[in-house]
CSV table of C-alpha atoms and ligand atoms in Angstrom, one decimal:
chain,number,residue,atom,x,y,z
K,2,UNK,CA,16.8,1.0,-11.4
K,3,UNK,CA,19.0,0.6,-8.2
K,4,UNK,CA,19.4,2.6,-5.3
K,5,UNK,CA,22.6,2.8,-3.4
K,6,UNK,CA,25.0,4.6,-1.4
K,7,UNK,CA,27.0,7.6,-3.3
K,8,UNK,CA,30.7,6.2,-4.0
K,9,UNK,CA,33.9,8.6,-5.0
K,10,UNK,CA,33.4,8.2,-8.6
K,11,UNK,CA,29.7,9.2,-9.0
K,12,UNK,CA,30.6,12.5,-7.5
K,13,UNK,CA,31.0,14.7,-10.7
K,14,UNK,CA,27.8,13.0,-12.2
K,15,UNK,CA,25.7,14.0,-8.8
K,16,UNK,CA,27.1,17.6,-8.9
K,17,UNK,CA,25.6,17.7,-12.6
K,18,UNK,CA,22.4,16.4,-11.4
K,19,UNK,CA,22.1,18.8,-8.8
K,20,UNK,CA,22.6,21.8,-10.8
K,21,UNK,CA,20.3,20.8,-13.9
K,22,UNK,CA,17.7,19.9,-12.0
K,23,UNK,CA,17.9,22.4,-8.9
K,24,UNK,CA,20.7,25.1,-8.4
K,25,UNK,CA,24.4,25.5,-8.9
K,26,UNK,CA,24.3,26.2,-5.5
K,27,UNK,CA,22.4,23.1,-4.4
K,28,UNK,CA,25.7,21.1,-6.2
K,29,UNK,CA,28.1,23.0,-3.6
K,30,UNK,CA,26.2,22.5,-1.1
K,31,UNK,CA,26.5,18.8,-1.6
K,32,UNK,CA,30.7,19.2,-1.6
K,33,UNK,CA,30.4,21.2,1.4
K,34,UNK,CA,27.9,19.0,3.3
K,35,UNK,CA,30.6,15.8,2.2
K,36,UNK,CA,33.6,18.3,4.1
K,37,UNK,CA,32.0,18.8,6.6
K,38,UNK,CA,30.9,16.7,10.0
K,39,UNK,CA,27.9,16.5,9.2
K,40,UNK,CA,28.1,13.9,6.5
K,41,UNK,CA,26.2,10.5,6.4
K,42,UNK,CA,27.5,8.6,3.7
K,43,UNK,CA,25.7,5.7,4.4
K,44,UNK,CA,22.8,8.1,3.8
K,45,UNK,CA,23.3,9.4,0.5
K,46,UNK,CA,21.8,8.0,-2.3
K,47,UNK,CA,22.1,7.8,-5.7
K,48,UNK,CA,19.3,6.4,-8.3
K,49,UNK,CA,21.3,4.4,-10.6
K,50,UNK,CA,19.8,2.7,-14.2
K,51,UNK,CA,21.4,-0.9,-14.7
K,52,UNK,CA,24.3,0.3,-16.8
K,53,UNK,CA,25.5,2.8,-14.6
K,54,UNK,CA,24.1,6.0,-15.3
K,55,UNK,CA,23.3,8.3,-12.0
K,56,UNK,CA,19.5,9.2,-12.8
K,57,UNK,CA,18.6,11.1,-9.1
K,58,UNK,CA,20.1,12.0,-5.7
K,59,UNK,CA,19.1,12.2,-1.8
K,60,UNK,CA,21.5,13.2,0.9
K,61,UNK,CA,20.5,13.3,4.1
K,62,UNK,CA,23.0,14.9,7.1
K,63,UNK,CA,22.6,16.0,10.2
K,64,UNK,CA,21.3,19.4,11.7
K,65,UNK,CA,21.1,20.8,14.6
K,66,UNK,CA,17.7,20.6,16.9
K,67,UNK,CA,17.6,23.4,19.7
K,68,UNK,CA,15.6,23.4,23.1
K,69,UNK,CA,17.1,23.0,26.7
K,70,UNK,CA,19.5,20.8,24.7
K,71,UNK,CA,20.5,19.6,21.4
K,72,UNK,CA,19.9,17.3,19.4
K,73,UNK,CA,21.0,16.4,16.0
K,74,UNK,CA,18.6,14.5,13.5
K,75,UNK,CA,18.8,14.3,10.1
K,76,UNK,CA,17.6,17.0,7.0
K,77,UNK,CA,16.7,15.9,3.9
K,78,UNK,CA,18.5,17.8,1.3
K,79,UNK,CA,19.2,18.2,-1.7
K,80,UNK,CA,17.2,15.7,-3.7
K,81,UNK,CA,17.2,16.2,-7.6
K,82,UNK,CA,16.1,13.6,-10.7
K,83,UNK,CA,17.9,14.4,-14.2
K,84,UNK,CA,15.3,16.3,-15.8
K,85,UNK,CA,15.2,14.2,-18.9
K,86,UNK,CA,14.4,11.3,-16.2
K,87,UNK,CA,11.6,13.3,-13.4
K,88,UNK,CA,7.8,12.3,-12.9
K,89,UNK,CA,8.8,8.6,-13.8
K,90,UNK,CA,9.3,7.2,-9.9
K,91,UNK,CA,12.4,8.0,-9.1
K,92,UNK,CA,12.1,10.5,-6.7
K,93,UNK,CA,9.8,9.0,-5.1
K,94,UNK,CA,11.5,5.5,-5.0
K,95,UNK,CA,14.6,7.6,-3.2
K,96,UNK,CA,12.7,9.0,-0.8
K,97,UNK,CA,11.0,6.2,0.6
K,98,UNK,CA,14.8,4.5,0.6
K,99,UNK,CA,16.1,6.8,2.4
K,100,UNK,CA,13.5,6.7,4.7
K,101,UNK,CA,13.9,3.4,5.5
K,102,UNK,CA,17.6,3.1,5.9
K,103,UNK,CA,17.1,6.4,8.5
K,104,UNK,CA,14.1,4.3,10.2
K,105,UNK,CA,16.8,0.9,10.2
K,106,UNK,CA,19.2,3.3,12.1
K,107,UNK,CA,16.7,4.0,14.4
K,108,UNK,CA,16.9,7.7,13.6
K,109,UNK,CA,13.7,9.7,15.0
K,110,UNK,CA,12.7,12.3,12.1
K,111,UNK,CA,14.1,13.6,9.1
K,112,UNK,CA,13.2,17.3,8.6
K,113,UNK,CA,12.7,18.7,5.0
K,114,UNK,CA,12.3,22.3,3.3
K,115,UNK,CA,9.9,21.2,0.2
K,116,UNK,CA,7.2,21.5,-2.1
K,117,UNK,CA,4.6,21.2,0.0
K,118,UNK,CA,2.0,19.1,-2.6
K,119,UNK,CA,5.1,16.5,-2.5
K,120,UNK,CA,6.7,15.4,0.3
K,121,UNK,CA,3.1,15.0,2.3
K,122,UNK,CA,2.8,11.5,0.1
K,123,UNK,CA,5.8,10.2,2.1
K,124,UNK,CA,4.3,10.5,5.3
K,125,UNK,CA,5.9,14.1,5.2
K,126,UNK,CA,3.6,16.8,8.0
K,127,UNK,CA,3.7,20.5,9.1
K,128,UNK,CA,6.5,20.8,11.0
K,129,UNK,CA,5.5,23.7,13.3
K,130,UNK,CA,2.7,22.0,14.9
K,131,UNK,CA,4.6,19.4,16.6
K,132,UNK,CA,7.0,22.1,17.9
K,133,UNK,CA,9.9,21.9,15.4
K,134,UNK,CA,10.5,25.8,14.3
K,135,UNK,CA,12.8,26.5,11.1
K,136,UNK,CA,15.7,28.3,11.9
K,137,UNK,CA,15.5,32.1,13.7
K,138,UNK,CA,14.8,34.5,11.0
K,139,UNK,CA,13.2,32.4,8.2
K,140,UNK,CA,10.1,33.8,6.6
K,141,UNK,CA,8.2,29.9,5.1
K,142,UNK,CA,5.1,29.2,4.7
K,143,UNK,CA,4.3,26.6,7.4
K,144,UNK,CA,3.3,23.9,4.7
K,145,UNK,CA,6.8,24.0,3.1
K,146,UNK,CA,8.4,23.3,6.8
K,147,UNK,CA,7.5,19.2,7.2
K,148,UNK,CA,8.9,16.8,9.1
K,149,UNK,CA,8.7,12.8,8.5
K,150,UNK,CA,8.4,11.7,12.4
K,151,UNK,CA,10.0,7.3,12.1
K,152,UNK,CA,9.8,5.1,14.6
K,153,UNK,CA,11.8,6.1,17.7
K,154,UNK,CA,10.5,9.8,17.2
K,155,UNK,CA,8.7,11.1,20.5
K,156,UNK,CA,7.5,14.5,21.4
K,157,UNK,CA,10.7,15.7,23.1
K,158,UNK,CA,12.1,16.3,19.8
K,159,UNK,CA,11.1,19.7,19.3
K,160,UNK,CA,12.7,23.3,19.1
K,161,UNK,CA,14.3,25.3,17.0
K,162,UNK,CA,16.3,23.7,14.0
K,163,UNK,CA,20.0,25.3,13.7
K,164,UNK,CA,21.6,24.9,10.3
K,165,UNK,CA,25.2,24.3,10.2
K,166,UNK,CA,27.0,26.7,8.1
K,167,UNK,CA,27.7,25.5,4.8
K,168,UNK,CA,23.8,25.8,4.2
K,169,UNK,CA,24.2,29.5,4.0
K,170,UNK,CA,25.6,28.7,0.7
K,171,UNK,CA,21.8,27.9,-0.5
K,172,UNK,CA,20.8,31.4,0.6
K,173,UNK,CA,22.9,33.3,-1.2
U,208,COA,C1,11.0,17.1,-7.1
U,208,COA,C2,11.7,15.9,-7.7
U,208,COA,C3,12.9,15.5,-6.8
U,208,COA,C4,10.7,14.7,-7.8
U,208,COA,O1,11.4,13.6,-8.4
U,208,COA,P1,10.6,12.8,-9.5
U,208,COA,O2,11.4,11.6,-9.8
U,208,COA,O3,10.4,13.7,-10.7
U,208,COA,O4,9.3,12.4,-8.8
U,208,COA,P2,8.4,11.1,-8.9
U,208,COA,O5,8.4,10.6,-10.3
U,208,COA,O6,8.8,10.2,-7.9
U,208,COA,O7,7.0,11.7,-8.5
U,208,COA,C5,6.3,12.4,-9.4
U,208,COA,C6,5.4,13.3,-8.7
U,208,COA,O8,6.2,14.4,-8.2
U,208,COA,C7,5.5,15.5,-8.3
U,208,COA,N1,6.4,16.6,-8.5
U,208,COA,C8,7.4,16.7,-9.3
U,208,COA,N2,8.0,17.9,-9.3
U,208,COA,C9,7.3,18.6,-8.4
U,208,COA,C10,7.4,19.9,-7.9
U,208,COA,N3,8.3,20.8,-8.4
U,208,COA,N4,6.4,20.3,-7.1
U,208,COA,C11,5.5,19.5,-6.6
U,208,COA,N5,5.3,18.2,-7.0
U,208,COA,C12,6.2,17.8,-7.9
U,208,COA,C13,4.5,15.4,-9.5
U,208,COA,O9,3.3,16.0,-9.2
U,208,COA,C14,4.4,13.9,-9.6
U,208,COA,O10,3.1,13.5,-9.0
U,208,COA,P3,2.0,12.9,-10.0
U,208,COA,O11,2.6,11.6,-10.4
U,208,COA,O12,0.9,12.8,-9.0
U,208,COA,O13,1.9,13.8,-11.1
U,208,COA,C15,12.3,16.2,-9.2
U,208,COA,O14,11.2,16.5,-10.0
U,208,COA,C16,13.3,17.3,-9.2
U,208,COA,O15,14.5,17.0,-9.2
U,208,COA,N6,12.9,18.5,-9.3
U,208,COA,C17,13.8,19.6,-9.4
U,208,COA,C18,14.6,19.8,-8.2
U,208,COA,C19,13.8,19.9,-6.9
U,208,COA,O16,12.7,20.5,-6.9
U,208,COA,N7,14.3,19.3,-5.8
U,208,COA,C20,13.5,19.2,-4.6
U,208,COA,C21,13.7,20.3,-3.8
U,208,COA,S1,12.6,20.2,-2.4
């Protein structure tokens, strides 16, 4: 298995993905996120098995941070495995890519909305208690709301995290 950024052509094989293994909605999102400015291609990853096939995906783009100022960081989502191909490492060998390619860009945090008995193996904490609130309005349980804190992460990055709008597409 090989991990590497998304090109062009695994884009119809990623939307698939995304909606077998989470939500149609999830799969837009991904098109919208790639319209939008918020993209990071260099930080969108596909799992790939040695002759080609797209086995799992990880984007992670930018949202916005809110205090006296803003900041953007990055989000984790959405992440899916094929569901013929989950609970046999992928997922897990994703994350901790895209962890380290955030962490070689010298990127503070990446935030995530997740299963709560998952994402802490990563290094994944309760986001709230180091001051990072999900966005006005939300109703989570505080152990879904995580934040991975990387190197250049200090405690001025806190406040309230601002969505851009091609999210609300996942709440609809
Ligand atoms: C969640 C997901 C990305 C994990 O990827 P994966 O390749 O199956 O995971 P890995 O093989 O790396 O890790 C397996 C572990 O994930 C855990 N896991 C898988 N799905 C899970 C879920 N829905 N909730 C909590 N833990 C889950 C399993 O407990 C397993 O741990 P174990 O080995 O201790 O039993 C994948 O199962 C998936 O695409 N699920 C559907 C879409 C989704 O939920 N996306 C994430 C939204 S936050």
């Amino acid at each position: 298995m090989l991990i590497r950024p998304e090109t062009l052509e695994d884009y119809a094989a990623i939307r698939r993905i995304v909606a077998a293994a989470a939500r149609p909605q999830d799969a837009r999102l991904v098109d919208l996120i790639r319209e939008s400015d918020r993209y990071l291609p260099d930080l969108s990853f596909v799992a790939v098995d040695e002759d080609g096939p797209v086995l799992g995906y990880l984007m992670l783009s930018r949202v916005d941070l809110v205090s006296d100022v803003t900041r953007q960081v990055l989000c984790l989502a959405p992440m899916a495995v094929a569901p013929t191909r989950q609970r046999a490492g992928v997922g897990s060998t994703l994350i901790r890519h895209g962890l380290g390619a955030a962490e070689a860009q010298d990127e503070p945090l990446v935030l995530v909305l997740g299963h709560a008995t998952y994402y802490p193996r990563f290094g994944f904490e309760p986001a709230r208690p180091l001051g990072i609130e999900p966005p006005n309005g939300w109703t989570i349980p505080d152990e879904v709301w995580m934040v991975r804190r990387l190197g250049t992460y200090t405690a001025e990055y806190r406040g309230r995290v601002r969505y851009p709008p091609v999210f609300d597409v996942t709440r609809a």
